[in-house]
Amino acid sequence: MADDLELRFERTVQAEARIEPRDWMPDGYRKTLIRQIAQHAHSEIIGMQPEGNWISRAPSLRRKAILLAKVQDEAGHGLYLYSATETLGADREDLTTKLIEGRQKYSSIFNYPTLTFADVGVIGWLVDGAAICNQVPLCRTSYGPYARAMIRICKEESFHQRQGYELLMTMMRGTQQQRDMVQDSVNRWWWPALMMFGPPDSESTNTEQSMAWRIKRDTNDELRQKFVNMSVPQAEALGVTFPDPELKWNEERGQYDFGSPDWDEFWQVVKGGGVCNEQRIAHRRKAHEDGAWVREAAAAHAQKQAVVKEG
Ligand code: FAQ
């Protein structure tokens, strides 16, 4: 019986069909999905902070309205993704506790500070750009609710990327000081953006199994290369350079060669030693504690409604 179920699962995955919440799945598959989707959800929620920092200081009403909409979208993405983990039997409260106790990860990128308004543009261009590059293939991930969430999320990420690029285009048409701000911001975010794709394939503990289960559709290095190829012409059109002396077109490979990110820095940030790790978690913990009364009120309301229905 167990063999039949396993065979059916394998066949479904190989046929590029979707595994749905009520289908049988191996424990490892469920665990891997909860880990990846929860990390993704936490990244969206923590990822509201670096840009949120600039909402009250946006230089115009238009920029403020765009930024507000983007940060709200990120909250929405986090909520879709937490819902996807619930279809696998995870508990949202438990995931939040794990995040604020440092037992679950979120993307390294959100542990870097946003020092100028140009960072808002560069986050849109490069961070959302990297997120899109990673998430478009996830629209074909084997778990149905995650794949469907990714389709909606990617549509919004595309708007996020465009608003960032348009903001930077505007700054590049401005004064020399504004152009310098953009270049400085690109210099600070380029390497952390490349780290978003995860460690090199040779050090990626999860890739092989996740590819076999078709949770991941490309390896970390494949996606990183794709992102570099996509970003270089965009940088040229913008008039900025990337801080990598090894970056150059390789005619033979038909791809750009590029340098290696500082992987010691990456692991230090992942382990909690980045510039903003403490601040991000402290802020998230406070927001969660401050929201306790809302959760209590919602639970009391739901209980009353249940009594009314029964009566
Ligand atoms: N940061 O074996 P692998 C966004 C960990 S959304 C921190 O290669 P895997 C939208 C990894 O968890 C950004 N930790 O791992 C937005 C594992 O540790 P574990 C988030 C990282 O899962 C934009 C260990 O290293 N996107 O930005 C990172 O197969 C703007 C070994 O790594 C997603 O989560 C990292 N960068 O591949 C929001 C997309 N990389 O768990 C606001 C979905 C790796 O074994 C503003 N996730 N680690 O203890 C994925 O595609 C994959 O999980 C990867 C990592 C590719 C991120």
Tab-separated table of C-alpha atoms and ligand atoms in Angstrom:
chain	number	residue	atom	x	y	z
A	1	MET	CA	0.000	0.000	0.000
A	2	ALA	CA	2.747	2.470	1.038
A	3	ASP	CA	4.655	1.510	-2.130
A	4	ASP	CA	1.585	2.273	-4.270
A	5	LEU	CA	1.248	5.704	-2.723
A	6	GLU	CA	4.910	6.449	-3.218
A	7	LEU	CA	4.750	5.282	-6.821
A	8	ARG	CA	1.734	7.485	-7.490
A	9	PHE	CA	3.538	10.462	-5.923
A	10	GLU	CA	6.650	9.863	-8.056
A	11	ARG	CA	4.568	9.481	-11.215
A	12	THR	CA	2.661	12.697	-10.536
A	13	VAL	CA	5.888	14.616	-10.025
A	14	GLN	CA	7.536	13.130	-13.135
A	15	ALA	CA	4.448	13.908	-15.242
A	16	GLU	CA	4.701	17.601	-14.252
A	17	ALA	CA	1.291	17.383	-12.582
A	18	ARG	CA	0.725	18.986	-9.177
A	19	ILE	CA	0.741	17.441	-5.722
A	20	GLU	CA	-2.267	18.804	-3.817
A	21	PRO	CA	-2.760	19.135	-0.025
A	22	ARG	CA	-4.822	15.936	0.401
A	23	ASP	CA	-2.457	13.798	-1.676
A	24	TRP	CA	-0.025	11.443	-0.010
A	25	MET	CA	3.517	12.841	0.079
A	26	PRO	CA	6.782	11.708	1.664
A	27	ASP	CA	7.533	13.303	5.048
A	28	GLY	CA	10.756	14.786	3.684
A	29	TYR	CA	8.860	16.477	0.831
A	30	ARG	CA	6.402	18.038	3.283
A	31	LYS	CA	9.216	19.148	5.601
A	32	THR	CA	11.261	20.670	2.778
A	33	LEU	CA	8.261	22.587	1.469
A	34	ILE	CA	7.363	23.939	4.906
A	35	ARG	CA	10.995	25.024	5.398
A	36	GLN	CA	11.283	26.747	2.018
A	37	ILE	CA	7.822	28.345	1.941
A	38	ALA	CA	8.091	29.541	5.558
A	39	GLN	CA	11.510	31.097	4.836
A	40	HIS	CA	10.016	32.725	1.795
A	41	ALA	CA	7.041	34.075	3.815
A	42	HIS	CA	9.356	35.365	6.571
A	43	SER	CA	11.479	37.085	3.890
A	44	GLU	CA	8.454	38.952	2.549
A	45	ILE	CA	7.420	40.071	6.044
A	46	ILE	CA	10.914	41.055	7.231
A	47	GLY	CA	11.497	42.506	3.741
A	48	MET	CA	8.912	45.215	4.481
A	49	GLN	CA	11.304	46.850	6.948
A	50	PRO	CA	14.196	48.156	4.806
A	51	GLU	CA	11.863	50.007	2.431
A	52	GLY	CA	9.290	50.802	5.128
A	53	ASN	CA	12.074	52.903	6.628
A	54	TRP	CA	11.618	55.391	3.749
A	55	ILE	CA	7.809	55.705	3.576
A	56	SER	CA	7.703	58.775	5.809
A	57	ARG	CA	10.662	60.349	3.949
A	58	ALA	CA	9.674	59.695	0.312
A	59	PRO	CA	10.505	62.812	-1.759
A	60	SER	CA	7.022	63.249	-3.303
A	61	LEU	CA	3.421	62.157	-2.846
A	62	ARG	CA	3.718	59.970	-5.975
A	63	ARG	CA	6.798	58.149	-4.689
A	64	LYS	CA	5.150	57.716	-1.293
A	65	ALA	CA	1.981	56.214	-2.808
A	66	ILE	CA	4.047	53.784	-4.924
A	67	LEU	CA	6.199	52.752	-1.979
A	68	LEU	CA	3.197	52.263	0.301
A	69	ALA	CA	1.545	50.036	-2.309
A	70	LYS	CA	4.718	47.986	-2.739
A	71	VAL	CA	5.263	47.420	0.979
A	72	GLN	CA	1.590	46.443	1.368
A	73	ASP	CA	2.023	43.940	-1.483
A	74	GLU	CA	4.913	42.372	0.437
A	75	ALA	CA	2.650	41.885	3.472
A	76	GLY	CA	0.121	40.232	1.149
A	77	HIS	CA	2.779	37.919	-0.296
A	78	GLY	CA	3.800	36.868	3.203
A	79	LEU	CA	0.183	36.055	4.051
A	80	TYR	CA	-0.418	33.986	0.862
A	81	LEU	CA	2.727	32.052	1.639
A	82	TYR	CA	1.835	31.409	5.291
A	83	SER	CA	-1.523	30.112	3.997
A	84	ALA	CA	0.349	27.755	1.663
A	85	THR	CA	2.308	26.348	4.628
A	86	GLU	CA	-0.990	25.789	6.472
A	87	THR	CA	-2.167	23.502	3.661
A	88	LEU	CA	0.807	21.317	4.643
A	89	GLY	CA	-0.234	21.225	8.310
A	90	ALA	CA	2.048	23.989	9.596
A	91	ASP	CA	0.825	26.434	12.212
A	92	ARG	CA	1.324	30.137	11.474
A	93	GLU	CA	1.786	31.111	15.119
A	94	ASP	CA	4.447	28.428	15.476
A	95	LEU	CA	6.285	29.690	12.357
A	96	THR	CA	6.264	33.257	13.668
A	97	THR	CA	7.627	32.049	17.023
A	98	LYS	CA	10.406	30.181	15.216
A	99	LEU	CA	11.258	33.317	13.210
A	100	ILE	CA	11.487	35.623	16.220
A	101	GLU	CA	13.444	33.050	18.205
A	102	GLY	CA	15.954	32.750	15.330
A	103	ARG	CA	15.066	29.087	14.654
A	104	GLN	CA	13.932	29.738	11.084
A	105	LYS	CA	15.727	31.735	8.407
A	106	TYR	CA	14.743	34.608	6.126
A	107	SER	CA	16.642	35.998	3.149
A	108	SER	CA	20.099	37.406	3.930
A	109	ILE	CA	19.400	40.459	1.754
A	110	PHE	CA	17.120	42.099	4.315
A	111	ASN	CA	19.925	42.414	6.868
A	112	TYR	CA	21.543	45.279	4.958
A	113	PRO	CA	20.617	48.919	5.773
A	114	THR	CA	18.816	51.334	3.423
A	115	LEU	CA	20.993	54.435	3.687
A	116	THR	CA	19.534	56.689	0.945
A	117	PHE	CA	16.366	56.934	-1.152
A	118	ALA	CA	18.330	55.489	-4.099
A	119	ASP	CA	18.264	52.220	-2.123
A	120	VAL	CA	14.500	52.086	-2.652
A	121	GLY	CA	15.103	52.120	-6.411
A	122	VAL	CA	17.943	49.617	-6.273
A	123	ILE	CA	15.940	47.230	-4.088
A	124	GLY	CA	13.137	47.351	-6.668
A	125	TRP	CA	15.511	46.827	-9.584
A	126	LEU	CA	17.994	44.305	-8.199
A	127	VAL	CA	16.315	42.675	-5.168
A	128	ASP	CA	12.901	42.295	-6.788
A	129	GLY	CA	14.708	41.456	-10.040
A	130	ALA	CA	16.536	38.603	-8.303
A	131	ALA	CA	13.303	37.548	-6.590
A	132	ILE	CA	11.527	37.364	-9.992
A	133	CYS	CA	14.379	35.378	-11.525
A	134	ASN	CA	14.102	32.875	-8.667
A	135	GLN	CA	10.294	32.826	-8.487
A	136	VAL	CA	9.218	32.579	-12.130
A	137	PRO	CA	10.475	28.960	-12.299
A	138	LEU	CA	8.707	28.311	-8.974
A	139	CYS	CA	5.387	28.882	-10.793
A	140	ARG	CA	6.137	25.324	-12.058
A	141	THR	CA	7.028	23.910	-8.652
A	142	SER	CA	5.419	20.531	-7.951
A	143	TYR	CA	3.275	21.594	-4.963
A	144	GLY	CA	0.004	23.105	-6.241
A	145	PRO	CA	-0.741	25.792	-3.614
A	146	TYR	CA	2.870	27.093	-3.750
A	147	ALA	CA	2.894	27.173	-7.570
A	148	ARG	CA	-0.411	29.071	-7.656
A	149	ALA	CA	0.735	31.565	-5.000
A	150	MET	CA	3.876	32.175	-7.078
A	151	ILE	CA	1.847	33.111	-10.177
A	152	ARG	CA	0.037	35.896	-8.325
A	153	ILE	CA	3.153	37.019	-6.494
A	154	CYS	CA	5.268	37.229	-9.667
A	155	LYS	CA	2.747	39.569	-11.299
A	156	GLU	CA	3.151	41.990	-8.411
A	157	GLU	CA	6.942	41.565	-8.246
A	158	SER	CA	7.093	42.654	-11.848
A	159	PHE	CA	5.450	45.987	-10.937
A	160	HIS	CA	7.913	46.281	-8.032
A	161	GLN	CA	10.876	45.823	-10.319
A	162	ARG	CA	9.615	48.371	-12.840
A	163	GLN	CA	8.911	51.042	-10.228
A	164	GLY	CA	12.483	50.634	-8.945
A	165	TYR	CA	14.020	50.897	-12.398
A	166	GLU	CA	11.859	53.917	-13.273
A	167	LEU	CA	12.864	55.630	-10.001
A	168	LEU	CA	16.548	55.078	-10.845
A	169	MET	CA	16.066	56.317	-14.434
A	170	THR	CA	14.586	59.520	-12.995
A	171	MET	CA	17.510	59.967	-10.593
A	172	MET	CA	20.029	59.321	-13.386
A	173	ARG	CA	18.455	62.189	-15.374
A	174	GLY	CA	18.933	64.468	-12.345
A	175	THR	CA	22.031	66.073	-10.827
A	176	GLN	CA	25.529	64.594	-10.546
A	177	GLN	CA	24.870	64.128	-6.826
A	178	GLN	CA	21.802	61.994	-7.609
A	179	ARG	CA	23.752	59.895	-10.123
A	180	ASP	CA	26.451	59.360	-7.494
A	181	MET	CA	23.803	58.222	-5.007
A	182	VAL	CA	22.539	55.629	-7.487
A	183	GLN	CA	26.043	54.293	-8.217
A	184	ASP	CA	26.878	54.136	-4.499
A	185	SER	CA	23.682	52.204	-3.853
A	186	VAL	CA	24.368	49.764	-6.717
A	187	ASN	CA	27.884	49.214	-5.312
A	188	ARG	CA	26.431	48.300	-1.912
A	189	TRP	CA	23.574	46.015	-3.144
A	190	TRP	CA	25.106	44.129	-6.084
A	191	TRP	CA	26.939	41.413	-4.146
A	192	PRO	CA	24.190	40.893	-1.533
A	193	ALA	CA	21.699	40.547	-4.444
A	194	LEU	CA	23.830	37.749	-5.955
A	195	MET	CA	23.836	36.019	-2.546
A	196	MET	CA	20.009	35.848	-2.568
A	197	PHE	CA	20.252	32.776	-4.836
A	198	GLY	CA	21.907	30.804	-2.040
A	199	PRO	CA	25.347	29.230	-1.695
A	200	PRO	CA	27.211	27.790	-4.709
A	201	ASP	CA	25.763	24.475	-5.906
A	202	SER	CA	28.760	22.653	-4.435
A	203	GLU	CA	27.708	23.847	-0.942
A	204	SER	CA	23.941	23.730	-1.374
A	205	THR	CA	22.695	20.959	0.918
A	206	ASN	CA	19.103	20.943	-0.329
A	207	THR	CA	19.310	21.431	-4.099
A	208	GLU	CA	19.744	17.847	-5.267
A	209	GLN	CA	16.732	16.454	-3.417
A	210	SER	CA	14.604	19.560	-4.074
A	211	MET	CA	15.334	19.282	-7.820
A	212	ALA	CA	14.442	15.573	-7.803
A	213	TRP	CA	11.103	16.423	-6.165
A	214	ARG	CA	10.705	19.333	-8.612
A	215	ILE	CA	10.279	21.764	-5.744
A	216	LYS	CA	13.232	23.710	-7.160
A	217	ARG	CA	13.412	23.856	-10.970
A	218	ASP	CA	16.913	25.306	-11.374
A	219	THR	CA	20.036	25.260	-9.242
A	220	ASN	CA	21.315	28.285	-7.303
A	221	ASP	CA	24.228	28.835	-9.718
A	222	GLU	CA	22.024	28.535	-12.811
A	223	LEU	CA	19.687	31.234	-11.525
A	224	ARG	CA	22.547	33.477	-10.407
A	225	GLN	CA	24.038	33.294	-13.920
A	226	LYS	CA	20.672	34.099	-15.481
A	227	PHE	CA	20.320	37.121	-13.202
A	228	VAL	CA	23.773	38.451	-14.119
A	229	ASN	CA	23.055	38.013	-17.855
A	230	MET	CA	19.754	39.864	-17.449
A	231	SER	CA	21.125	42.702	-15.279
A	232	VAL	CA	24.208	43.801	-17.242
A	233	PRO	CA	22.327	45.329	-20.222
A	234	GLN	CA	19.909	46.968	-17.778
A	235	ALA	CA	22.869	48.564	-15.942
A	236	GLU	CA	24.278	49.795	-19.259
A	237	ALA	CA	20.949	51.367	-20.215
A	238	LEU	CA	20.815	53.040	-16.808
A	239	GLY	CA	24.425	54.272	-16.965
A	240	VAL	CA	25.793	52.508	-13.887
A	241	THR	CA	28.460	49.838	-13.422
A	242	PHE	CA	28.648	46.784	-11.175
A	243	PRO	CA	31.530	46.600	-8.669
A	244	ASP	CA	33.071	43.487	-10.206
A	245	PRO	CA	36.351	43.716	-12.160
A	246	GLU	CA	35.876	40.127	-13.373
A	247	LEU	CA	32.537	40.853	-15.019
A	248	LYS	CA	32.858	40.402	-18.773
A	249	TRP	CA	31.097	38.784	-21.715
A	250	ASN	CA	32.376	35.305	-22.544
A	251	GLU	CA	31.844	34.759	-26.252
A	252	GLU	CA	32.427	31.021	-26.011
A	253	ARG	CA	29.914	30.417	-23.219
A	254	GLY	CA	27.478	33.017	-24.529
A	255	GLN	CA	27.174	34.254	-20.925
A	256	TYR	CA	28.837	36.796	-18.653
A	257	ASP	CA	31.749	35.669	-16.492
A	258	PHE	CA	31.622	37.205	-13.032
A	259	GLY	CA	33.474	37.180	-9.713
A	260	SER	CA	32.584	35.232	-6.613
A	261	PRO	CA	30.544	36.845	-3.836
A	262	ASP	CA	32.154	36.873	-0.385
A	263	TRP	CA	30.691	33.623	0.941
A	264	ASP	CA	32.140	34.176	4.431
A	265	GLU	CA	30.084	37.351	4.642
A	266	PHE	CA	27.015	35.439	3.397
A	267	TRP	CA	27.257	32.761	6.098
A	268	GLN	CA	27.940	35.371	8.765
A	269	VAL	CA	24.748	37.225	7.785
A	270	VAL	CA	22.726	33.969	7.580
A	271	LYS	CA	23.911	33.044	11.072
A	272	GLY	CA	22.679	36.361	12.503
A	273	GLY	CA	25.828	38.484	12.285
A	274	GLY	CA	24.758	41.002	9.615
A	275	VAL	CA	24.471	44.746	10.240
A	276	CYS	CA	20.688	44.705	10.753
A	277	ASN	CA	19.821	41.140	11.902
A	278	GLU	CA	19.153	42.133	15.521
A	279	GLN	CA	17.180	45.227	14.572
A	280	ARG	CA	14.993	43.306	12.081
A	281	ILE	CA	14.065	40.585	14.559
A	282	ALA	CA	13.535	43.036	17.444
A	283	HIS	CA	11.173	45.063	15.239
A	284	ARG	CA	9.274	41.933	14.151
A	285	ARG	CA	8.991	40.721	17.760
A	286	LYS	CA	7.605	44.086	18.904
A	287	ALA	CA	5.071	44.207	16.050
A	288	HIS	CA	3.933	40.681	16.970
A	289	GLU	CA	3.594	41.555	20.668
A	290	ASP	CA	1.810	44.831	19.892
A	291	GLY	CA	-0.653	42.870	17.744
A	292	ALA	CA	-1.621	40.436	20.528
A	293	TRP	CA	-4.834	42.334	21.296
A	294	VAL	CA	-5.949	42.094	17.649
A	295	ARG	CA	-5.470	38.314	17.639
A	296	GLU	CA	-7.332	37.996	20.960
A	297	ALA	CA	-10.216	40.171	19.710
A	298	ALA	CA	-10.446	38.197	16.432
A	299	ALA	CA	-10.488	34.889	18.352
A	300	ALA	CA	-13.204	36.179	20.746
A	301	HIS	CA	-15.275	37.382	17.776
A	302	ALA	CA	-14.919	34.040	15.986
A	303	GLN	CA	-15.987	32.215	19.148
A	304	LYS	CA	-19.097	34.421	19.494
A	305	GLN	CA	-20.012	33.870	15.831
A	306	ALA	CA	-19.670	30.099	16.323
A	307	VAL	CA	-22.057	30.215	19.315
A	308	VAL	CA	-24.570	32.305	17.320
A	309	LYS	CA	-24.440	29.792	14.431
A	310	GLU	CA	-24.915	26.813	16.752
A	311	GLY	CA	-27.799	28.547	18.553
B	1	FAQ	N1	19.440	33.860	2.861
B	1	FAQ	O1	20.633	24.205	0.251
B	1	FAQ	P1	20.410	25.637	-0.059
B	1	FAQ	C1	11.905	38.647	-1.927
B	1	FAQ	C2	20.100	28.818	3.434
B	1	FAQ	S1	11.684	37.061	-1.524
B	1	FAQ	C3	19.332	33.117	3.971
B	1	FAQ	O2	20.819	26.131	-1.383
B	1	FAQ	P2	17.586	25.937	-0.682
B	1	FAQ	C4	10.718	39.500	-2.276
B	1	FAQ	C5	19.072	27.753	3.104
B	1	FAQ	O3	17.833	28.064	3.680
B	1	FAQ	C6	13.315	36.455	-1.084
B	1	FAQ	N2	19.509	31.773	3.973
B	1	FAQ	O4	18.882	26.028	0.266
B	1	FAQ	C7	10.952	40.849	-1.785
B	1	FAQ	C8	19.724	26.510	3.686
B	1	FAQ	O5	19.534	26.479	5.095
B	1	FAQ	P3	18.513	25.404	5.813
B	1	FAQ	C9	13.195	35.101	-0.574
B	1	FAQ	C10	19.782	31.194	2.788
B	1	FAQ	O6	16.404	26.212	0.157
B	1	FAQ	C11	11.688	41.752	-2.520
B	1	FAQ	C12	21.202	26.772	3.470
B	1	FAQ	O7	21.354	28.183	3.290
B	1	FAQ	N3	12.911	34.197	-1.650
B	1	FAQ	O8	13.013	38.997	-1.927
B	1	FAQ	C13	19.884	31.910	1.596
B	1	FAQ	O9	17.605	24.722	-1.500
B	1	FAQ	C14	11.904	43.040	-2.046
B	1	FAQ	C15	21.741	26.010	2.272
B	1	FAQ	O10	21.157	26.533	1.056
B	1	FAQ	C16	12.696	32.880	-1.433
B	1	FAQ	O11	12.689	32.433	-0.312
B	1	FAQ	C17	19.704	33.305	1.657
B	1	FAQ	N4	19.820	34.092	0.581
B	1	FAQ	O12	17.790	27.174	-1.706
B	1	FAQ	C18	10.437	41.238	-0.564
B	1	FAQ	C19	12.416	32.053	-2.657
B	1	FAQ	N5	20.166	31.064	0.599
B	1	FAQ	O13	17.126	25.860	5.470
B	1	FAQ	C20	10.664	42.516	-0.078
B	1	FAQ	C21	12.153	30.608	-2.349
B	1	FAQ	C22	20.248	29.825	1.146
B	1	FAQ	O14	18.822	24.063	5.234
B	1	FAQ	C23	11.397	43.422	-0.830
B	1	FAQ	N6	13.310	29.947	-1.866
B	1	FAQ	N7	20.031	29.917	2.469
B	1	FAQ	O15	18.816	25.562	7.276
B	1	FAQ	C24	14.248	29.340	-2.656
B	1	FAQ	O16	14.163	29.363	-3.873
B	1	FAQ	C25	15.369	28.605	-1.986
B	1	FAQ	O17	15.013	28.394	-0.645
B	1	FAQ	C26	16.750	29.331	-2.055
B	1	FAQ	C27	17.781	28.512	-1.247
B	1	FAQ	C28	17.208	29.410	-3.511
B	1	FAQ	C29	16.674	30.747	-1.462
